XYZ file of C-alpha atoms in Angstrom:
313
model
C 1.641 64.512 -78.732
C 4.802 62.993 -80.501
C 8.151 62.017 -78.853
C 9.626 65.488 -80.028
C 7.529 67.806 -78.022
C 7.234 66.154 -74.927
C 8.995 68.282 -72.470
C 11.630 65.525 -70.797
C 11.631 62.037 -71.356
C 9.873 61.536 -67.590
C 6.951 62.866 -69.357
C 6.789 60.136 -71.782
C 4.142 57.978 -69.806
C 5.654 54.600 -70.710
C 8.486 55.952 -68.002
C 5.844 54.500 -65.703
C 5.703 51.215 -67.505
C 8.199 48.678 -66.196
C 9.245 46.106 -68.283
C 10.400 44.151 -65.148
C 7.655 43.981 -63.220
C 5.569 42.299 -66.011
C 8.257 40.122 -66.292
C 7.646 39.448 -62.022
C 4.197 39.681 -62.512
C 4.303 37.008 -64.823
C 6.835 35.339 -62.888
C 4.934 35.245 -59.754
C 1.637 34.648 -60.936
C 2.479 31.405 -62.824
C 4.022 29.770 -59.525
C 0.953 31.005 -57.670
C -1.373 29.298 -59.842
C 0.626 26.098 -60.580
C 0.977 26.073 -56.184
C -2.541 26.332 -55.982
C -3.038 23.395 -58.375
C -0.488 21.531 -56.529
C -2.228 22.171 -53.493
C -5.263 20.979 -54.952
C -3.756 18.008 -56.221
C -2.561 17.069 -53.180
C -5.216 17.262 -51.251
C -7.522 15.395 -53.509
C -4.134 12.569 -53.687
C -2.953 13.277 -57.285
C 0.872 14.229 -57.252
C 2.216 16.141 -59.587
C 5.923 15.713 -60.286
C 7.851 14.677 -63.459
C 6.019 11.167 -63.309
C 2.636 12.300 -63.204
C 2.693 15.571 -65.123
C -0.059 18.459 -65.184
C -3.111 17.388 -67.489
C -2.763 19.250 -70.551
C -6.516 20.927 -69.863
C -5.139 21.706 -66.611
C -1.956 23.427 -68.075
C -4.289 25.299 -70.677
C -6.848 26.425 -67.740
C -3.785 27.549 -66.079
C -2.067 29.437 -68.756
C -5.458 31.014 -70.099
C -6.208 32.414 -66.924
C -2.145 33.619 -66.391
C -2.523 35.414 -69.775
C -5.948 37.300 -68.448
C -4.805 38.018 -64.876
C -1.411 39.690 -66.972
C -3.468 41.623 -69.444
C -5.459 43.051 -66.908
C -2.425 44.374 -64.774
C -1.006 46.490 -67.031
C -3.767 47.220 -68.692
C -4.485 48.931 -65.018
C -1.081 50.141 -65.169
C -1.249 51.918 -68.615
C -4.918 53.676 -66.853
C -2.810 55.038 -63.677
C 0.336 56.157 -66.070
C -2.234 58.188 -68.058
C -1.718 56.130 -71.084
C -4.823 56.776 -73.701
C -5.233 52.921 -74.934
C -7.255 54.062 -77.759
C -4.020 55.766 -79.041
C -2.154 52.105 -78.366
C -4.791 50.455 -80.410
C -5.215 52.218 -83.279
C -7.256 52.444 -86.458
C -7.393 50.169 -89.309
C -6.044 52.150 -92.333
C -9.432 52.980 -94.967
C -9.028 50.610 -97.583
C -6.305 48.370 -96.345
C -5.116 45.009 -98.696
C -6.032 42.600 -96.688
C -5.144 39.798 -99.122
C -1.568 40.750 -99.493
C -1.148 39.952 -95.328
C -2.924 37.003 -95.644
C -0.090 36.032 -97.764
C 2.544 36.892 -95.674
C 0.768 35.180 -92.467
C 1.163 31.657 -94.731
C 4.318 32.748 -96.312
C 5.472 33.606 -92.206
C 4.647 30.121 -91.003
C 6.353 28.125 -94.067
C 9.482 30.021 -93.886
C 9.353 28.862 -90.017
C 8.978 25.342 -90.780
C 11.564 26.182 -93.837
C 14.156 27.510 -91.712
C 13.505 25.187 -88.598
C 14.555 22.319 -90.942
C 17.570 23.096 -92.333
C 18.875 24.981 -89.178
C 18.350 21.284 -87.406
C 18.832 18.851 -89.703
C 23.334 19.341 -89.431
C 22.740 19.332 -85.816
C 20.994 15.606 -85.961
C 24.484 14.727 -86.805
C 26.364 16.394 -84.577
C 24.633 16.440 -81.615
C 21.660 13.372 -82.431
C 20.650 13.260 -78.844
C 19.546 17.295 -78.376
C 18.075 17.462 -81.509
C 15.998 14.395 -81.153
C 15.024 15.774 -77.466
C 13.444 19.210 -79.281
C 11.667 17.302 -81.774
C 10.215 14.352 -79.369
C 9.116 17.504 -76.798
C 7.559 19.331 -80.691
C 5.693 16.088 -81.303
C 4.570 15.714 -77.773
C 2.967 19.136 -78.012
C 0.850 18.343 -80.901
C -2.555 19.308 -80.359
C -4.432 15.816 -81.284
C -1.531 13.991 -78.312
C -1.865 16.209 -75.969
C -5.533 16.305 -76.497
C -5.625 12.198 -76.109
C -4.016 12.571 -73.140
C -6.609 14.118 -70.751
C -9.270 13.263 -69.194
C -11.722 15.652 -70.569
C -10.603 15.896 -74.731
C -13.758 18.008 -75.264
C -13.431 20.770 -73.132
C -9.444 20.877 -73.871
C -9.960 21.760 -77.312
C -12.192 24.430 -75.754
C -10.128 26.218 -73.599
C -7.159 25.666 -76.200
C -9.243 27.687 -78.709
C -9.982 30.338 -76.575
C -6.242 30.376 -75.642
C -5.953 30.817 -79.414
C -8.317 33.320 -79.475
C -6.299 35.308 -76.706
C -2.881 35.042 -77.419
C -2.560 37.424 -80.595
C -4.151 40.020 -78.080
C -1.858 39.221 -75.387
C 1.358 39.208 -77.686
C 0.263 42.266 -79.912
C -0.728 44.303 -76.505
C 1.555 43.483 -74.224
C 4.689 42.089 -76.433
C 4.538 44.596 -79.298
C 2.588 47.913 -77.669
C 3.862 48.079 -74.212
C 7.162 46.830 -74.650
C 8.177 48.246 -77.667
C 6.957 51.822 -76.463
C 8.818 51.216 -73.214
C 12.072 50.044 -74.477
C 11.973 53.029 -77.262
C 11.068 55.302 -74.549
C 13.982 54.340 -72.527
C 16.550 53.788 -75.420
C 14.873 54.906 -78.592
C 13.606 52.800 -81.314
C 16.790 51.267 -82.732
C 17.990 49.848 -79.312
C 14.270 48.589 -78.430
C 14.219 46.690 -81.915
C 17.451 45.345 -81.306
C 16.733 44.464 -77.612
C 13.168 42.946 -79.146
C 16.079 40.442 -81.179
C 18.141 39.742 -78.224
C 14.803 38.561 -76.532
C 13.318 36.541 -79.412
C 16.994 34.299 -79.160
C 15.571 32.415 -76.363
C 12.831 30.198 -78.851
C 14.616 26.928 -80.155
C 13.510 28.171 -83.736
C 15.244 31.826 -82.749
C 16.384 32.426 -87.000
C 12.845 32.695 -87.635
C 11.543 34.421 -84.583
C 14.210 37.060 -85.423
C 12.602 37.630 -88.440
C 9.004 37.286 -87.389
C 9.595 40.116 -84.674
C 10.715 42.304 -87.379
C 7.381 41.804 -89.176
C 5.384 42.041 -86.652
C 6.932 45.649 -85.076
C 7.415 46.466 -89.124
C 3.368 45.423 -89.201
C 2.370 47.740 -85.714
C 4.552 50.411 -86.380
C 3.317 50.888 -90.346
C -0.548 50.322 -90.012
C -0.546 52.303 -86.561
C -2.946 49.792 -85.479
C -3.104 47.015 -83.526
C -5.873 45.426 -84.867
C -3.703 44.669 -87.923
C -1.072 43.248 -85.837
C -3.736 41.043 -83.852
C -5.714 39.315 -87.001
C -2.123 38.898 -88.373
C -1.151 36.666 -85.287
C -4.585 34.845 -85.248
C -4.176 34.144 -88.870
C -0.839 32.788 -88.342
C -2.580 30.595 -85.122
C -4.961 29.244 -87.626
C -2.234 28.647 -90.367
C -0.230 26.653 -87.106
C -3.388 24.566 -86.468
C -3.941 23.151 -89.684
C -0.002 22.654 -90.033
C -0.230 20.472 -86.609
C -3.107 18.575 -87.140
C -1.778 17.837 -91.068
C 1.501 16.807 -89.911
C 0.616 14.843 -86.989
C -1.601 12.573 -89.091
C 0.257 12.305 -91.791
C 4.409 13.318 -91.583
C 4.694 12.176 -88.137
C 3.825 8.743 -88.966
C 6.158 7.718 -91.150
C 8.072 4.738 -90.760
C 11.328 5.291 -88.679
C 13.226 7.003 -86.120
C 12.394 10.381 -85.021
C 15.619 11.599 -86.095
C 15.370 9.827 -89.853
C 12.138 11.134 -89.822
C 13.200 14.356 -89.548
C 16.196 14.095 -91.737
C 14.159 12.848 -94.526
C 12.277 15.924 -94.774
C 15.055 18.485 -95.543
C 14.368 18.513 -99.377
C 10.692 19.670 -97.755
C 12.220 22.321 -95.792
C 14.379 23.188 -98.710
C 11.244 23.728 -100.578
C 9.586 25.514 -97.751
C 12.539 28.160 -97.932
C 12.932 28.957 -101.363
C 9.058 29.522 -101.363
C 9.041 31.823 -98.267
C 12.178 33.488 -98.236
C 11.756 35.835 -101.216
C 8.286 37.205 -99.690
C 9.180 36.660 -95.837
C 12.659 38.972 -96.310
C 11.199 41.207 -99.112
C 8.785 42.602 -96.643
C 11.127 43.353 -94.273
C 13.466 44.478 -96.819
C 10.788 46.941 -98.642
C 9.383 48.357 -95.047
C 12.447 48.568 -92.700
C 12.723 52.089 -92.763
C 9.436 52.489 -91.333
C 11.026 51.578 -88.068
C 12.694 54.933 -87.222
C 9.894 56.842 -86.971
C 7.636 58.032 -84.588
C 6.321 54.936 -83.017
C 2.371 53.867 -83.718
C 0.930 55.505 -79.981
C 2.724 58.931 -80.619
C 1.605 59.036 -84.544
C -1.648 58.285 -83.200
C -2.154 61.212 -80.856
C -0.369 63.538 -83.084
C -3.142 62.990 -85.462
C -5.807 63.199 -83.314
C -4.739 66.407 -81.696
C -4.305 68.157 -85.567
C -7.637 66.525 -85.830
C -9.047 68.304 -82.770
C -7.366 71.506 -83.327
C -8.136 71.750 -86.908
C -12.105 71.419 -85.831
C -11.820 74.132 -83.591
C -10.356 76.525 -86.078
């Protein structure tokens, strides 16, 4: 099966798919669970309002278990449309350079930090006040503060590295495979990738996520395999971890405001940039073109089905 020989586009079984009601699903389910915890909280005589926020192993439990209770939806949902996950998922490629993504993954995060810097450090002068808000709510999400902060530190770093663990599979699945097949379905693949961009805006660091949904649909759509995609995220969540804990002992300490903080480490993000860039944007650069054609789940069965008919002859 490829998109050209499908007889009308409400053949295409990501038609099914709506985008919209994982978006309600998610929607729905998150203020479900956090009412539940409310309840619980209340009954037990521990408010939760903007004085006494969740517990950060609470919010983890809670967004672990979101993630799951999501995953599991549509993966129903892609069973009912008649979607073959197998033809989602992929192969790895035979002999694929594994090295050279490893790479990337670092060169990924440090054009992040890179580009978060100099993107923020005119705005500390302009507007001091919103800048210093983002980087006071960055610090607070640190994994060693929030971790000092509840009650249970043990079992937080528990569920935040199986959180970790499932996130790649969440974003690769539901993010890159579901999403992008369903957008291209509906629009094709240029208007999906550029719809991909519109929604990537909404992250405070939105040059680089930009560019890092590029890789990663450049990553899916060129391997044909999701697996790629998924140690590629969880190589980047490892690459994150060390960068928090590194920075939080050691760059967040420094004498100062937050905001001279900050500003003191431009010639850092400077450095971060020049380092990154040339790798970052000659991936994209070199591989582009690999985004208009047939998307990874339709290059998938294709091949299986010449595979299959070939035996038979």
């Amino acid at each position: 099966m490829t998109i050209t020989n499908i007889p009308s586009p409400e053949d295409n079984p990501f038609f099914i798919i709506k985008v919209r009601h994982i978006f309600g699903w998610y929607f729905l389910l998150g203020i479900g669970i956090y009412f539940q915890i409310g309840m619980i909280g209340y009954t037990r005589g521990i408010p939760f309002d903007g004085k006494t926020p969740l517990d950060p192993l609470v919010d983890e439990i809670a967004g672990t278990y979101l993630s799951i209770l999501i995953l599991a939806l549509v993966w129903r949902q892609c069973r009912l449309a008649g979607i073959e996950i197998k033809y989602l998922v992929g192969k790895v490629p035979e002999r694929y350079q594994w090295l050279p993504l490893v790479g990337l993954a670092i060169a990924s995060v440090v054009f992040a930090l890179g580009v978060f810097r100099i993107f923020y450090y005119p705005l500390s002068f302009i507007v001091p006040s919103f800048v210093e808000k983002i980087l006071i709510d960055y610090r607070n999400s640190s994994i060693l503060i929030r971790g000092s902060k509840t009650f249970f530190p043990a079992f937080y770093y528990l569920i935040l590295a199986i959180y970790y663990a499932l996130s790649p599979i969440f974003s690769a699945f539901i993010l890159m495979a579901i999403i992008l097949h369903r957008w291209a379905a509906k629009w094709g693949n240029t208007r999906a990738i550029i719809a991909f961009f519109l929604l990537s805006l909404i992250s405070y660091n939105f040059i680089y996520s930009v560019i890092a949904t590029f890789i990663h649909a450049i990553l899916y759509v060129k391997t044909r395999s999701l697996l790629v995609l998924i140690f590629f995220l969880a190589l980047k969540n490892i690459i994150w971890v060390i960068w928090d804990l590194s920075s939080t002992t050691f760059l967040d300490n420094q004498p100062g405001s937050t905001l001279d903080v900050f500003r003191s480490q431009i010639q850092l993000g400077v450095l971060f940039f020049a380092l990154s860039a040339p790798w970052v944007i000659g991936f994209i650069y070199k591989n582009w073109s690999v985004l208009k054609g047939p998307l990874p789940y339709f290059a998938n069965a294709s091949e299986a089905e010449k595979i299959k008919a070939d035996s038979e002859t």
